[in-house]
Short mmCIF file of C-alpha atoms in Angstrom, two decimals:
data_model
loop_
_atom_site.label_atom_id
_atom_site.label_comp_id
_atom_site.label_asym_id
_atom_site.label_seq_id
_atom_site.Cartn_x
_atom_site.Cartn_y
_atom_site.Cartn_z
CA MET A 1 83.93 176.59 86.97
CA ALA A 2 81.12 178.72 85.85
CA ASP A 3 79.38 181.81 87.43
CA ILE A 4 76.12 182.26 88.58
CA SER A 5 74.68 185.82 88.01
CA THR A 6 72.04 187.55 89.95
CA GLN A 7 70.15 190.79 88.96
CA LYS A 8 68.46 193.52 91.02
CA ALA A 9 68.00 197.27 90.52
CA ILE A 10 67.85 200.06 93.10
CA LEU A 11 68.02 203.77 92.81
CA GLY A 12 67.84 203.67 89.19
CA VAL A 13 70.85 201.33 89.10
CA GLN A 14 70.57 197.77 87.94
CA GLU A 15 73.24 195.22 88.77
CA ASP A 16 74.33 191.65 87.72
CA VAL A 17 76.44 189.95 90.24
CA GLU A 18 78.48 186.79 89.37
CA ILE A 19 78.97 184.29 92.16
CA PRO A 20 81.37 181.22 91.64
CA GLY A 21 79.81 178.12 91.94
CA ALA A 22 77.07 177.07 89.45
CA GLY A 23 76.06 177.27 85.80
CA ASN A 24 75.58 180.71 84.42
CA SER A 25 72.11 182.29 84.74
CA ARG A 26 70.53 185.73 84.20
CA ILE A 27 67.09 185.20 85.52
CA THR A 28 64.93 188.57 85.96
CA SER A 29 61.53 188.66 87.34
CA GLU A 30 59.13 190.88 85.43
CA LYS A 31 56.76 191.36 88.48
CA GLU A 32 57.04 193.80 91.23
CA SER A 33 59.56 192.67 93.51
CA ALA A 34 58.65 191.87 97.30
CA VAL A 35 61.86 193.84 98.30
CA LYS A 36 62.25 197.29 96.91
CA GLY A 37 65.17 197.31 94.70
CA PHE A 38 65.55 193.43 94.27
CA ASN A 39 64.21 191.61 91.30
CA PHE A 40 66.33 188.52 91.28
CA MET A 41 64.89 185.21 91.35
CA ASP A 42 66.73 182.04 91.55
CA ASP A 43 65.85 178.96 93.53
CA ARG A 44 69.55 177.91 93.86
CA LEU A 45 70.67 180.73 95.84
CA LEU A 46 67.61 182.39 97.52
CA ASN A 47 66.31 181.14 100.97
CA LYS A 48 69.63 180.12 102.05
CA LYS A 49 70.06 177.41 99.33
CA TRP A 50 73.51 178.93 98.21
CA ILE A 51 74.95 177.27 101.43
CA ASP A 52 74.67 173.87 99.28
CA GLY A 53 76.98 174.90 96.87
CA SER A 54 80.08 172.99 96.19
CA ASN A 55 82.49 175.97 96.79
CA LEU A 56 80.92 177.32 99.86
CA SER A 57 83.97 179.16 101.16
CA ASP A 58 84.31 181.24 98.00
CA ILE A 59 80.54 182.03 97.97
CA THR A 60 80.63 183.11 101.57
CA MET A 61 83.88 185.26 101.01
CA PHE A 62 82.22 187.00 97.79
CA PHE A 63 79.10 187.96 99.94
CA ARG A 64 81.50 189.01 102.82
CA VAL A 65 83.46 191.30 100.29
CA LEU A 66 80.22 192.91 98.91
CA ALA A 67 79.16 193.71 102.48
CA LEU A 68 82.61 194.93 103.69
CA CYS A 69 84.41 196.75 100.92
CA HIS A 70 82.63 200.21 100.64
CA THR A 71 82.19 203.36 102.28
CA GLY A 72 78.44 203.26 102.89
CA ILE A 73 76.65 203.96 106.24
CA PRO A 74 73.43 202.11 107.35
CA ILE A 75 70.80 204.43 108.65
CA GLU A 76 67.27 203.26 110.16
CA ASP A 77 64.22 204.92 108.50
CA GLN A 78 60.93 205.52 110.18
CA THR A 79 59.96 201.96 110.02
CA ASP A 80 63.07 200.77 111.70
CA LYS A 81 64.32 199.36 108.53
CA LEU A 82 67.87 199.70 107.55
CA LYS A 83 68.73 201.78 104.39
CA TYR A 84 72.24 202.75 103.10
CA GLU A 85 73.92 205.80 102.11
CA ALA A 86 77.20 205.74 100.19
CA GLU A 87 79.42 207.61 97.84
CA SER A 88 77.86 206.03 94.77
CA PRO A 89 74.39 204.17 94.00
CA GLU A 90 76.56 200.98 92.97
CA GLU A 91 77.65 200.66 96.78
CA VAL A 92 74.09 200.93 97.84
CA ALA A 93 73.01 198.16 95.21
CA PHE A 94 75.98 195.81 96.41
CA LEU A 95 74.72 196.25 100.14
CA MET A 96 71.28 195.46 99.14
CA ALA A 97 72.46 192.28 97.38
CA ALA A 98 74.58 191.10 100.27
CA GLN A 99 71.59 191.62 102.57
CA GLU A 100 69.21 189.51 100.69
CA PHE A 101 71.60 186.74 100.75
CA GLY A 102 72.22 186.83 104.41
CA PHE A 103 75.08 189.36 104.96
CA LYS A 104 73.50 192.30 106.49
CA PHE A 105 75.76 195.33 107.25
CA CYS A 106 74.53 196.78 110.42
CA ARG A 107 76.89 199.27 112.17
CA ARG A 108 80.04 201.19 111.40
CA THR A 109 82.49 203.21 113.26
CA GLN A 110 85.78 204.53 112.39
CA SER A 111 87.45 201.52 113.54
CA MET A 112 84.77 198.60 113.34
CA MET A 113 82.27 197.08 111.02
CA VAL A 114 79.44 194.88 112.33
CA LEU A 115 77.64 192.31 109.98
CA LYS A 116 74.84 189.77 110.66
CA GLU A 117 75.98 186.79 108.61
CA LEU A 118 74.22 183.73 107.75
CA ASP A 119 76.34 180.80 109.36
CA PRO A 120 76.39 178.01 106.71
CA SER A 121 77.16 175.39 109.37
CA SER A 122 74.16 176.18 111.45
CA GLY A 123 72.17 177.95 109.08
CA LYS A 124 71.39 180.76 111.69
CA GLU A 125 72.17 184.36 111.67
CA VAL A 126 75.25 185.39 113.68
CA GLU A 127 76.59 188.74 114.42
CA ARG A 128 80.21 189.20 113.58
CA GLU A 129 82.48 192.23 114.21
CA TYR A 130 85.36 193.26 111.86
CA LYS A 131 88.11 195.70 113.10
CA LEU A 132 88.45 198.07 110.09
CA LEU A 133 92.31 198.61 109.99
CA ASN A 134 92.84 200.50 106.94
CA LEU A 135 90.80 201.86 103.87
CA LEU A 136 92.59 202.25 100.61
CA GLU A 137 89.97 204.85 98.96
CA PHE A 138 88.96 204.61 95.20
CA SER A 139 89.94 207.17 92.70
CA SER A 140 89.60 207.51 88.90
CA SER A 141 93.49 206.98 88.43
CA ARG A 142 93.45 203.90 90.85
CA LYS A 143 90.20 202.28 89.39
CA ARG A 144 89.80 200.20 92.74
CA MET A 145 89.44 200.33 96.42
CA SER A 146 90.18 198.19 99.16
CA VAL A 147 89.67 197.59 103.02
CA ILE A 148 91.85 195.81 105.37
CA VAL A 149 89.79 194.12 108.16
CA SER A 150 90.45 191.63 111.10
CA ASN A 151 87.93 189.15 111.84
CA GLU A 152 87.17 188.01 115.49
CA ASP A 153 89.84 185.27 115.19
CA GLY A 154 92.60 187.88 114.55
CA GLN A 155 93.06 186.89 110.89
CA ILE A 156 93.73 189.91 108.65
CA PHE A 157 92.31 190.19 104.97
CA LEU A 158 92.42 192.59 102.21
CA LEU A 159 89.25 192.98 100.41
CA CYS A 160 89.39 194.54 96.92
CA LYS A 161 86.88 195.62 94.24
CA GLY A 162 87.67 197.48 91.00
CA ALA A 163 87.99 197.44 87.24
CA ASP A 164 88.55 193.96 85.92
CA SER A 165 91.77 194.92 84.14
CA ILE A 166 93.26 196.15 87.26
CA ILE A 167 92.27 193.33 89.43
CA PHE A 168 93.19 190.74 87.07
CA ASP A 169 96.84 192.33 86.75
CA ARG A 170 97.14 191.89 90.59
CA LEU A 171 96.01 188.15 90.95
CA ALA A 172 98.19 185.48 92.36
CA GLU A 173 98.95 182.43 90.33
CA ASN A 174 96.74 180.38 92.45
CA GLY A 175 94.04 183.07 92.62
CA ARG A 176 92.94 182.78 88.68
CA SER A 177 90.65 179.67 89.23
CA TYR A 178 87.47 181.82 87.97
CA GLN A 179 89.28 184.20 85.73
CA LEU A 180 88.38 182.51 82.31
CA ALA A 181 84.61 182.11 83.27
CA THR A 182 84.50 185.67 84.78
CA SER A 183 86.32 187.27 81.77
CA SER A 184 83.67 185.67 79.39
CA HIS A 185 80.76 186.79 81.42
CA LEU A 186 82.25 190.22 81.96
CA LEU A 187 82.55 190.57 78.21
CA LYS A 188 78.82 189.44 77.82
CA TYR A 189 77.88 192.11 80.30
CA ALA A 190 79.85 194.99 78.65
CA GLU A 191 78.25 194.17 75.26
CA ASP A 192 74.99 194.38 77.09
CA GLY A 193 75.86 198.04 78.07
CA LEU A 194 76.45 197.12 82.02
CA ARG A 195 79.45 198.61 84.07
CA THR A 196 81.63 195.84 85.39
CA LEU A 197 83.55 195.36 88.58
CA ALA A 198 85.62 192.46 89.65
CA PHE A 199 85.94 191.49 93.53
CA ALA A 200 88.96 189.76 95.16
CA TYR A 201 90.79 189.08 98.40
CA ARG A 202 93.79 188.18 99.97
CA LYS A 203 95.09 186.85 103.54
CA VAL A 204 97.74 189.00 104.99
CA GLU A 205 100.07 187.66 107.62
CA VAL A 206 100.22 189.90 110.77
CA ALA A 207 104.22 190.40 110.27
CA GLU A 208 103.44 191.63 106.69
CA TYR A 209 100.69 193.82 107.90
CA ASP A 210 102.72 195.47 110.71
CA CYS A 211 105.54 196.18 108.16
CA TRP A 212 103.25 197.64 105.57
CA ASN A 213 101.07 199.67 108.03
CA SER A 214 104.17 201.49 109.37
CA ILE A 215 105.06 202.60 105.66
CA PHE A 216 101.24 203.47 104.98
CA THR A 217 100.93 205.43 108.08
CA LYS A 218 104.00 207.47 107.46
CA ALA A 219 102.85 208.11 103.87
CA LYS A 220 99.46 209.42 105.13
CA THR A 221 101.03 211.74 107.68
CA THR A 222 103.50 213.23 105.01
CA ILE A 223 102.70 216.78 104.25
CA GLY A 224 103.64 217.84 100.88
CA PRO A 225 103.40 217.15 96.92
CA GLU A 226 104.74 213.75 97.39
CA ARG A 227 102.12 212.37 99.66
CA GLU A 228 99.86 210.94 96.94
CA GLU A 229 102.78 209.21 95.24
CA LEU A 230 103.94 207.63 98.49
CA LEU A 231 100.23 206.54 99.38
CA GLU A 232 99.99 204.85 95.94
CA ARG A 233 103.38 203.20 96.35
CA ALA A 234 102.35 201.71 99.75
CA SER A 235 98.96 200.70 98.07
CA GLU A 236 100.79 198.77 95.40
CA MET A 237 102.73 196.92 98.08
CA ILE A 238 99.76 195.33 99.59
CA GLU A 239 97.21 195.02 96.75
CA LYS A 240 98.84 192.26 95.22
CA ASP A 241 98.60 188.61 95.08
CA LEU A 242 94.81 188.73 95.06
CA ILE A 243 92.43 185.68 94.70
CA LEU A 244 89.57 186.16 92.31
CA LEU A 245 86.06 185.56 93.79
CA GLY A 246 83.53 187.15 90.99
CA ALA A 247 82.40 190.18 89.54
CA ALA A 248 79.29 192.44 89.41
CA ALA A 249 77.83 194.26 86.44
CA VAL A 250 75.68 197.52 87.09
CA GLU A 251 73.47 199.04 84.65
CA ASP A 252 73.50 203.03 84.77
CA LYS A 253 70.20 203.67 83.03
CA LEU A 254 69.88 206.50 80.55
CA GLN A 255 67.65 209.31 81.63
CA LYS A 256 64.52 209.74 79.95
CA GLY A 257 64.82 211.84 76.72
CA VAL A 258 68.75 211.66 76.26
CA PRO A 259 68.49 209.67 72.87
CA GLU A 260 66.14 212.33 71.49
CA CYS A 261 67.99 215.22 72.96
CA ILE A 262 71.41 213.94 71.39
CA ASP A 263 69.71 213.43 68.12
CA LYS A 264 68.13 217.04 68.00
CA LEU A 265 71.70 218.55 68.85
CA SER A 266 73.42 216.60 66.10
CA GLN A 267 70.59 217.83 63.72
CA ALA A 268 71.57 221.42 64.73
CA GLY A 269 74.93 220.87 63.84
CA LEU A 270 76.64 220.01 66.84
CA LYS A 271 79.34 217.58 67.05
CA ILE A 272 79.17 215.25 70.08
CA TRP A 273 82.02 213.29 71.81
CA LEU A 274 81.32 210.58 74.44
CA LEU A 275 84.29 210.49 77.25
CA THR A 276 83.84 207.66 79.42
CA GLY A 277 85.60 205.52 81.86
CA ASP A 278 83.84 202.52 80.81
CA LYS A 279 85.02 199.48 78.95
CA LYS A 280 84.87 199.75 74.95
CA GLU A 281 81.99 197.29 74.70
CA THR A 282 80.02 199.07 77.28
CA ALA A 283 80.66 202.61 75.70
CA ILE A 284 79.50 201.34 72.17
CA ASN A 285 76.44 199.83 73.57
CA VAL A 286 75.56 203.06 75.49
CA GLY A 287 76.46 204.90 72.11
CA PHE A 288 73.84 203.16 70.26
CA ALA A 289 71.38 203.57 73.30
CA CYS A 290 71.79 207.34 73.19
CA SER A 291 71.64 207.70 69.41
CA LEU A 292 75.27 208.69 69.36
CA LEU A 293 76.04 205.72 66.93
CA ARG A 294 73.79 204.68 64.33
CA HIS A 295 73.69 201.43 62.16
CA ASP A 296 74.43 203.53 59.00
CA MET A 297 77.73 204.62 60.51
CA GLU A 298 81.05 203.19 59.68
CA GLN A 299 83.03 202.82 62.70
CA PHE A 300 86.84 203.17 63.06
CA HIS A 301 88.21 201.40 66.07
CA LEU A 302 91.56 202.82 67.04
CA GLY A 303 93.42 200.57 69.56
CA LEU A 304 96.79 199.01 69.96
CA SER A 305 97.50 195.93 67.90
CA LYS A 306 98.50 192.84 69.96
CA GLU A 307 102.04 192.88 68.55
CA ALA A 308 102.65 196.68 69.62
CA GLU A 309 100.91 196.04 72.89
CA SER A 310 103.09 193.10 73.63
CA ASP A 311 106.30 194.74 72.86
CA ASN A 312 105.53 197.45 75.22
CA GLN A 313 107.82 200.07 73.32
CA LEU A 314 106.65 203.52 73.00
CA LYS A 315 107.99 204.19 69.55
CA GLY A 316 106.36 200.73 68.15
CA MET A 317 103.18 201.73 69.75
CA LYS A 318 103.25 205.42 68.28
CA GLU A 319 104.02 203.81 64.86
CA ASP A 320 100.97 201.41 65.18
CA ILE A 321 98.56 204.20 66.14
CA LEU A 322 99.91 206.63 63.27
CA ARG A 323 99.54 203.83 60.78
CA GLN A 324 95.95 203.48 61.92
CA ILE A 325 95.07 207.00 61.71
CA GLU A 326 96.47 207.53 58.32
CA SER A 327 94.60 204.49 56.96
CA PHE A 328 91.35 205.51 58.63
CA TYR A 329 91.80 209.18 57.26
CA GLN A 330 92.52 207.98 53.89
CA VAL A 331 89.27 205.80 53.93
CA ARG A 332 87.60 208.97 55.23
CA CYS A 333 88.56 211.25 52.46
CA GLU A 334 87.75 208.75 49.78
CA GLU A 335 84.23 208.08 50.97
CA SER A 336 83.48 211.78 52.08
CA VAL A 337 81.73 212.33 48.69
CA MET A 338 79.08 209.80 49.54
CA ASN A 339 78.11 211.79 52.67
CA LYS A 340 78.68 208.59 54.67
CA PRO A 341 78.79 209.33 58.34
CA PHE A 342 81.66 208.05 60.19
CA ALA A 343 82.22 207.36 63.89
CA LEU A 344 85.55 206.91 65.91
CA VAL A 345 85.88 204.63 68.87
CA VAL A 346 89.26 204.84 70.80
CA ASP A 347 90.30 202.73 73.80
CA GLY A 348 92.27 204.18 76.68
CA LYS A 349 95.86 202.81 75.84
CA ALA A 350 95.40 204.13 72.28
CA LEU A 351 94.10 207.53 73.39
CA GLU A 352 97.27 207.76 75.82
CA ILE A 353 99.54 207.41 72.64
CA ALA A 354 97.30 209.57 70.50
CA LEU A 355 97.31 212.62 72.85
CA ARG A 356 101.21 212.92 72.67
CA SER A 357 102.47 215.89 70.91
CA ASP A 358 103.86 214.07 67.90
CA VAL A 359 100.66 212.22 67.34
CA LYS A 360 97.83 214.64 68.46
CA ASP A 361 97.36 216.81 65.39
CA LYS A 362 96.77 213.61 63.14
CA PHE A 363 94.56 212.11 65.72
CA LEU A 364 92.52 215.36 65.96
CA GLN A 365 92.35 215.91 62.32
CA LEU A 366 90.67 212.40 61.90
CA ALA A 367 88.45 212.91 65.04
CA VAL A 368 86.97 216.19 64.25
CA SER A 369 86.14 214.82 60.68
CA CYS A 370 83.91 212.40 62.00
CA ALA A 371 80.27 212.72 62.95
CA SER A 372 80.63 210.91 66.51
CA VAL A 373 83.75 210.18 68.75
CA ILE A 374 83.84 207.74 71.57
CA CYS A 375 86.65 207.49 73.96
CA CYS A 376 86.81 204.53 76.45
CA ARG A 377 88.69 204.07 79.70
CA VAL A 378 89.35 207.69 79.88
CA SER A 379 90.69 209.34 83.28
CA PRO A 380 89.52 212.76 84.62
CA LYS A 381 93.04 214.24 83.23
CA GLN A 382 92.37 212.85 79.91
CA LYS A 383 88.94 214.15 79.66
CA ALA A 384 90.35 217.82 80.50
CA LEU A 385 93.32 217.37 77.87
CA ILE A 386 90.85 216.20 75.20
CA THR A 387 88.66 219.12 75.71
CA ARG A 388 91.52 221.71 75.72
CA SER A 389 92.92 219.94 72.73
CA VAL A 390 89.85 220.09 70.69
CA LYS A 391 89.47 223.84 71.71
CA GLU A 392 92.78 224.78 70.74
CA TYR A 393 92.82 222.58 67.35
CA THR A 394 89.39 223.71 66.18
CA GLY A 395 89.27 227.24 67.58
CA ARG A 396 85.50 226.62 68.17
CA THR A 397 83.43 226.98 71.13
CA THR A 398 83.22 223.89 73.41
CA LEU A 399 80.72 222.70 76.02
CA ALA A 400 81.24 219.97 78.38
CA ILE A 401 78.45 218.17 80.26
CA GLY A 402 78.98 215.92 83.25
CA ASP A 403 77.54 214.74 86.64
CA GLY A 404 80.44 213.40 88.62
CA ALA A 405 83.77 214.54 90.43
CA ASN A 406 85.58 212.98 87.65
CA ASP A 407 84.11 215.51 85.03
CA VAL A 408 85.03 218.58 86.91
CA GLY A 409 88.25 219.19 85.05
CA MET A 410 86.63 218.46 81.57
CA ILE A 411 83.71 220.99 82.48
CA GLN A 412 86.28 223.86 83.86
CA GLU A 413 88.30 223.33 80.64
CA ALA A 414 85.41 223.87 78.28
CA ASP A 415 84.24 227.21 77.32
CA ILE A 416 80.89 226.35 78.56
CA GLY A 417 80.46 223.95 81.58
CA VAL A 418 77.20 222.15 82.31
CA GLY A 419 76.65 220.24 85.40
CA ILE A 420 73.81 217.52 86.12
CA SER A 421 72.61 217.26 89.79
CA GLY A 422 71.80 213.85 90.72
CA MET A 423 72.94 210.84 92.65
CA GLU A 424 76.88 211.38 91.65
CA GLY A 425 77.00 214.36 94.12
CA MET A 426 77.32 218.20 93.55
CA GLN A 427 81.02 218.63 92.47
CA ALA A 428 80.01 218.90 88.87
CA VAL A 429 77.30 221.36 89.44
CA MET A 430 79.67 223.59 91.69
CA ALA A 431 82.33 223.75 88.90
CA SER A 432 79.74 224.47 86.10
CA ASP A 433 78.46 227.56 84.46
CA PHE A 434 74.91 226.07 84.12
CA SER A 435 73.21 223.44 86.25
CA LEU A 436 70.45 221.00 85.06
CA PRO A 437 68.39 218.39 86.69
CA GLN A 438 68.35 216.04 83.65
CA PHE A 439 70.43 215.71 80.53
CA ARG A 440 67.34 216.13 78.24
CA PHE A 441 67.17 219.92 79.28
CA LEU A 442 70.16 220.61 77.44
CA GLU A 443 68.38 220.63 74.25
CA ARG A 444 66.42 223.67 75.40
CA LEU A 445 69.18 225.36 76.85
CA LEU A 446 70.95 225.38 73.57
CA ILE A 447 68.37 225.55 70.93
CA VAL A 448 65.93 227.66 72.81
CA HIS A 449 67.63 229.78 75.25
CA GLY A 450 70.82 229.93 73.23
CA HIS A 451 68.95 231.31 70.29
CA TRP A 452 67.22 233.84 72.23
CA CYS A 453 70.58 234.90 73.75
CA TYR A 454 72.16 235.14 70.48
CA LYS A 455 69.36 237.34 69.17
CA ARG A 456 69.46 239.52 72.31
CA ILE A 457 73.36 240.07 71.95
CA SER A 458 72.91 240.89 68.39
CA LYS A 459 70.17 243.55 69.11
CA MET A 460 72.36 244.83 71.91
CA ILE A 461 75.10 245.34 69.50
CA LEU A 462 73.39 246.90 66.93
CA TYR A 463 71.86 249.15 69.51
CA PHE A 464 75.52 249.97 70.85
CA VAL A 465 76.82 250.86 67.44
CA TYR A 466 73.69 252.98 66.76
CA LYS A 467 73.91 254.90 69.87
CA ASN A 468 77.75 255.64 69.46
CA ILE A 469 77.07 256.76 65.81
CA ALA A 470 74.42 258.93 67.03
CA LEU A 471 76.24 260.53 69.92
CA GLY A 472 79.56 260.91 67.93
CA LEU A 473 77.73 262.66 64.89
CA THR A 474 75.84 264.92 67.12
CA LEU A 475 79.01 266.15 68.65
CA PHE A 476 80.68 266.36 65.13
CA TYR A 477 77.87 268.47 63.73
CA TYR A 478 77.11 270.63 66.54
#
């Protein structure tokens, strides 16, 4: 069964939401939207027409997951209209989308969430309360978040959203009805430079929940270094046998002036690496959009072969990565006389092998010889490890710039840390040496103020030497 996609934008974030149930479409209105942040137009879904879909229960559950699986808080503005505050702009976008399709998130307490839902049977808006039993928070290592809720009938559901690779690994055999169609659309969205998320759910029996909740509660109340491991084990026990509902694609638009800034810094002789948690296709598209990749560059794609990945043996994976690195480096050396620029693109699994001690030096030898490097599906720990490894291997000064909590380790590891203040919070700014409101100001910070600082320090050193010579010779002669 194919997917329908909706498109909207809010707070600088644009999203495509795939809903199981009809032919694929991506229809965007170029006119100003009547609802701020919502620019989707499709007569098959708007104005309550989605209730005529053939798989109504799945569509209803998809919107319900959008409206319940989040950490957002509804706030009334001066005009008594609801607006949302959440940990990320993506969650706000999902809440806006759910609201436009008849699933309005109204209130939240520590133990309850209230929705105004469109009842498909009557076509009227109905207020429903969901008891919030547990929240399994998102983290960069988990790459997913879940909520466990109980409806008014006492039925318990686990609602989950996260990276498609993580969700797909946790699907039940009877929960893969939309996997093929969703995978193809996710690939297309990634190639368009959009960040992707998958949505799924499962019904949990009361006895199973009671047993699991005792384990989860014990893990939460544990004090000590093993607490995180116990929580992760408990989460793994319940986040399984999921039923796939659909996917969302979010465009994190580049700020103004980013391509021009990166181009100027490259011309100044800086080598720029992009470390991102996005999929490879998304990262490559962003690389072209921000001038990190150019069409005249030859790209090396470092990733595990299907044979090595299927064997899942560390020795075989190491040999596979080393073979690719040596092959790429040989090509790089042979064509270096032509002054042809090269770019290296590394996916997450290959990077994990490449950063091992017996492979790292050869990987870095290849990477530092390339004009641009893009590392995909990178965790915060890997970002910090890459920064430290490059600093130690080259002996050069490193600068890290980021805007989110997952960039803090990288910013602290670099010689110079730059934080961008914005919608992702202030963690990166608090951990940095310099704070910027936008990425494009990095050009002036380095090329203008960096040059002035270099000249001032040079003059100060010369003056310091002159002062010491003058004072020393005065004492010597007199």
